[in-house]
PDB file of C-alpha atoms and ligand atoms in Angstrom:
ATOM      1  CA  UNK A   1     149.925 -41.996 241.343  1.00 50.00           C
ATOM      2  CA  UNK A   2     151.399 -45.128 239.746  1.00 56.00           C
ATOM      3  CA  UNK A   3     149.066 -47.450 237.903  1.00 63.00           C
ATOM      4  CA  UNK A   4     147.244 -49.791 240.277  1.00 69.00           C
ATOM      5  CA  UNK A   5     148.599 -52.895 238.582  1.00 83.00           C
ATOM      6  CA  UNK A   6     152.156 -51.721 239.247  1.00 88.00           C
ATOM      7  CA  UNK A   7     151.493 -51.329 242.989  1.00 91.00           C
ATOM      8  CA  UNK A   8     149.587 -54.580 243.064  1.00 93.00           C
ATOM      9  CA  UNK A   9     152.569 -56.319 241.467  1.00 94.00           C
ATOM     10  CA  UNK A  10     154.984 -54.818 243.993  1.00 94.00           C
ATOM     11  CA  UNK A  11     152.790 -55.865 246.894  1.00 96.00           C
ATOM     12  CA  UNK A  12     152.243 -59.385 245.603  1.00 95.00           C
ATOM     13  CA  UNK A  13     156.009 -59.654 245.080  1.00 95.00           C
ATOM     14  CA  UNK A  14     156.440 -58.676 248.729  1.00 96.00           C
ATOM     15  CA  UNK A  15     153.743 -60.989 250.076  1.00 97.00           C
ATOM     16  CA  UNK A  16     155.290 -64.313 249.101  1.00 96.00           C
ATOM     17  CA  UNK A  17     158.815 -63.908 250.500  1.00 97.00           C
ATOM     18  CA  UNK A  18     157.309 -62.435 253.672  1.00 98.00           C
ATOM     19  CA  UNK A  19     154.982 -65.413 254.077  1.00 98.00           C
ATOM     20  CA  UNK A  20     157.941 -67.728 253.413  1.00 98.00           C
ATOM     21  CA  UNK A  21     160.004 -65.881 256.028  1.00 98.00           C
ATOM     22  CA  UNK A  22     157.226 -66.311 258.582  1.00 98.00           C
ATOM     23  CA  UNK A  23     156.994 -70.045 257.998  1.00 98.00           C
ATOM     24  CA  UNK A  24     160.756 -70.561 258.095  1.00 98.00           C
ATOM     25  CA  UNK A  25     161.128 -68.450 261.259  1.00 98.00           C
ATOM     26  CA  UNK A  26     158.259 -70.337 262.882  1.00 97.00           C
ATOM     27  CA  UNK A  27     160.026 -73.584 261.995  1.00 97.00           C
ATOM     28  CA  UNK A  28     163.320 -72.302 263.412  1.00 95.00           C
ATOM     29  CA  UNK A  29     161.640 -71.235 266.616  1.00 96.00           C
ATOM     30  CA  UNK A  30     159.896 -74.582 267.001  1.00 95.00           C
ATOM     31  CA  UNK A  31     163.170 -76.462 266.587  1.00 93.00           C
ATOM     32  CA  UNK A  32     165.000 -74.084 268.952  1.00 90.00           C
ATOM     33  CA  UNK A  33     162.315 -74.641 271.558  1.00 90.00           C
ATOM     34  CA  UNK A  34     162.743 -78.399 271.113  1.00 89.00           C
ATOM     35  CA  UNK A  35     166.525 -78.046 271.353  1.00 83.00           C
ATOM     36  CA  UNK A  36     166.266 -75.976 274.502  1.00 78.00           C
ATOM     37  CA  UNK A  37     164.071 -78.642 276.077  1.00 81.00           C
ATOM     38  CA  UNK A  38     166.610 -81.317 275.196  1.00 76.00           C
ATOM     39  CA  UNK A  39     169.512 -79.358 276.607  1.00 69.00           C
ATOM     40  CA  UNK A  40     167.590 -78.071 279.614  1.00 62.00           C
ATOM     41  CA  UNK A  41     169.809 -78.283 282.617  1.00 59.00           C
ATOM     42  CA  UNK A  42     169.788 -77.110 286.216  1.00 55.00           C
ATOM     43  CA  UNK A  43     172.829 -74.978 285.547  1.00 56.00           C
ATOM     44  CA  UNK A  44     171.554 -71.469 284.821  1.00 59.00           C
ATOM     45  CA  UNK A  45     174.949 -70.507 283.529  1.00 63.00           C
ATOM     46  CA  UNK A  46     174.938 -73.191 280.863  1.00 65.00           C
ATOM     47  CA  UNK A  47     176.417 -71.315 277.856  1.00 65.00           C
ATOM     48  CA  UNK A  48     174.464 -73.420 275.378  1.00 67.00           C
ATOM     49  CA  UNK A  49     171.168 -72.506 277.043  1.00 68.00           C
ATOM     50  CA  UNK A  50     172.047 -68.821 277.007  1.00 78.00           C
ATOM     51  CA  UNK A  51     172.844 -68.942 273.295  1.00 84.00           C
ATOM     52  CA  UNK A  52     169.576 -70.668 272.486  1.00 84.00           C
ATOM     53  CA  UNK A  53     167.610 -68.170 274.583  1.00 86.00           C
ATOM     54  CA  UNK A  54     169.314 -65.301 272.773  1.00 90.00           C
ATOM     55  CA  UNK A  55     168.710 -66.790 269.329  1.00 91.00           C
ATOM     56  CA  UNK A  56     165.140 -67.552 270.273  1.00 93.00           C
ATOM     57  CA  UNK A  57     164.460 -63.963 271.290  1.00 94.00           C
ATOM     58  CA  UNK A  58     166.071 -62.669 268.096  1.00 95.00           C
ATOM     59  CA  UNK A  59     164.032 -65.045 265.952  1.00 97.00           C
ATOM     60  CA  UNK A  60     160.855 -64.005 267.811  1.00 97.00           C
ATOM     61  CA  UNK A  61     161.595 -60.352 267.110  1.00 97.00           C
ATOM     62  CA  UNK A  62     162.136 -61.108 263.419  1.00 98.00           C
ATOM     63  CA  UNK A  63     158.967 -63.190 263.335  1.00 98.00           C
ATOM     64  CA  UNK A  64     156.915 -60.382 264.893  1.00 98.00           C
ATOM     65  CA  UNK A  65     158.327 -57.903 262.383  1.00 98.00           C
ATOM     66  CA  UNK A  66     157.595 -60.241 259.469  1.00 98.00           C
ATOM     67  CA  UNK A  67     154.027 -60.845 260.714  1.00 98.00           C
ATOM     68  CA  UNK A  68     153.398 -57.121 261.091  1.00 98.00           C
ATOM     69  CA  UNK A  69     154.818 -56.517 257.639  1.00 97.00           C
ATOM     70  CA  UNK A  70     152.552 -59.179 256.125  1.00 98.00           C
ATOM     71  CA  UNK A  71     149.528 -57.521 257.766  1.00 98.00           C
ATOM     72  CA  UNK A  72     150.608 -54.202 256.203  1.00 97.00           C
ATOM     73  CA  UNK A  73     151.152 -55.800 252.799  1.00 98.00           C
ATOM     74  CA  UNK A  74     147.781 -57.562 252.878  1.00 97.00           C
ATOM     75  CA  UNK A  75     146.028 -54.381 254.012  1.00 96.00           C
ATOM     76  CA  UNK A  76     147.674 -52.491 251.147  1.00 96.00           C
ATOM     77  CA  UNK A  77     146.594 -55.192 248.674  1.00 96.00           C
ATOM     78  CA  UNK A  78     143.044 -54.814 250.022  1.00 96.00           C
ATOM     79  CA  UNK A  79     143.248 -51.035 249.480  1.00 94.00           C
ATOM     80  CA  UNK A  80     144.463 -51.578 245.909  1.00 94.00           C
ATOM     81  CA  UNK A  81     141.517 -53.909 245.312  1.00 92.00           C
ATOM     82  CA  UNK A  82     139.114 -51.419 246.896  1.00 92.00           C
ATOM     83  CA  UNK A  83     140.558 -48.628 244.746  1.00 90.00           C
ATOM     84  CA  UNK A  84     141.697 -46.372 247.592  1.00 89.00           C
ATOM     85  CA  UNK A  85     145.370 -47.299 247.685  1.00 94.00           C
ATOM     86  CA  UNK A  86     147.853 -44.457 247.294  1.00 93.00           C
ATOM     87  CA  UNK A  87     145.863 -41.843 249.219  1.00 94.00           C
ATOM     88  CA  UNK A  88     146.961 -40.561 252.584  1.00 96.00           C
ATOM     89  CA  UNK A  89     144.778 -41.872 255.421  1.00 93.00           C
ATOM     90  CA  UNK A  90     145.164 -38.594 257.283  1.00 96.00           C
ATOM     91  CA  UNK A  91     144.844 -35.790 254.779  1.00 97.00           C
ATOM     92  CA  UNK A  92     143.390 -37.645 251.796  1.00 95.00           C
ATOM     93  CA  UNK A  93     146.049 -36.332 249.400  1.00 95.00           C
ATOM     94  CA  UNK A  94     147.661 -38.641 246.842  1.00 95.00           C
ATOM     95  CA  UNK A  95     150.860 -40.141 248.236  1.00 95.00           C
ATOM     96  CA  UNK A  96     153.957 -39.325 246.141  1.00 95.00           C
ATOM     97  CA  UNK A  97     154.864 -41.960 243.578  1.00 92.00           C
ATOM     98  CA  UNK A  98     158.449 -42.204 244.846  1.00 94.00           C
ATOM     99  CA  UNK A  99     157.228 -42.945 248.361  1.00 95.00           C
ATOM    100  CA  UNK A 100     154.830 -45.612 247.163  1.00 94.00           C
ATOM    101  CA  UNK A 101     157.492 -47.259 245.035  1.00 93.00           C
ATOM    102  CA  UNK A 102     159.879 -47.326 247.980  1.00 93.00           C
ATOM    103  CA  UNK A 103     157.177 -48.315 250.420  1.00 93.00           C
ATOM    104  CA  UNK A 104     154.030 -49.686 248.757  1.00 94.00           C
ATOM    105  CA  UNK A 105     152.481 -50.287 252.183  1.00 96.00           C
ATOM    106  CA  UNK A 106     152.639 -46.583 253.124  1.00 95.00           C
ATOM    107  CA  UNK A 107     149.322 -45.357 254.561  1.00 94.00           C
ATOM    108  CA  UNK A 108     150.202 -41.700 254.806  1.00 96.00           C
ATOM    109  CA  UNK A 109     151.911 -39.051 252.693  1.00 96.00           C
ATOM    110  CA  UNK A 110     155.382 -37.880 253.666  1.00 95.00           C
ATOM    111  CA  UNK A 111     154.109 -34.680 255.329  1.00 96.00           C
ATOM    112  CA  UNK A 112     151.751 -36.624 257.596  1.00 97.00           C
ATOM    113  CA  UNK A 113     154.406 -39.290 258.292  1.00 94.00           C
ATOM    114  CA  UNK A 114     156.896 -36.597 259.357  1.00 94.00           C
ATOM    115  CA  UNK A 115     154.217 -34.877 261.453  1.00 91.00           C
ATOM    116  CA  UNK A 116     153.714 -38.251 263.151  1.00 76.00           C
TER     117      UNK A 116
HETATM  118 ZN1  LIG B 201     148.823 -36.773 254.409  1.00 63.27          ZN
END
């Protein structure tokens, strides 16, 4: 298992850009919602409205993913702090170093992840 400080560093390095992404996506969504109000028209086939709706749904999907990721990152940071990071939640075995380096938020070892 990699030293705790190394994992902590990786997770902290992931936290900030994720938090930034959430705030910029939230800002984008807010301005798209404003824009869609301004361009609201009775014509359901308005191409501009369709584009905004599409972009809005894409941005919402990205925002959800970023929020979920931040929850995972913060939970992993909490596990590092508690001293139980790097152990599989299912079988209790140490999670392989390579897996943790690739995915510091991993909660399970590869065997358990593959088993679903
Ligand atoms: Zn496991």
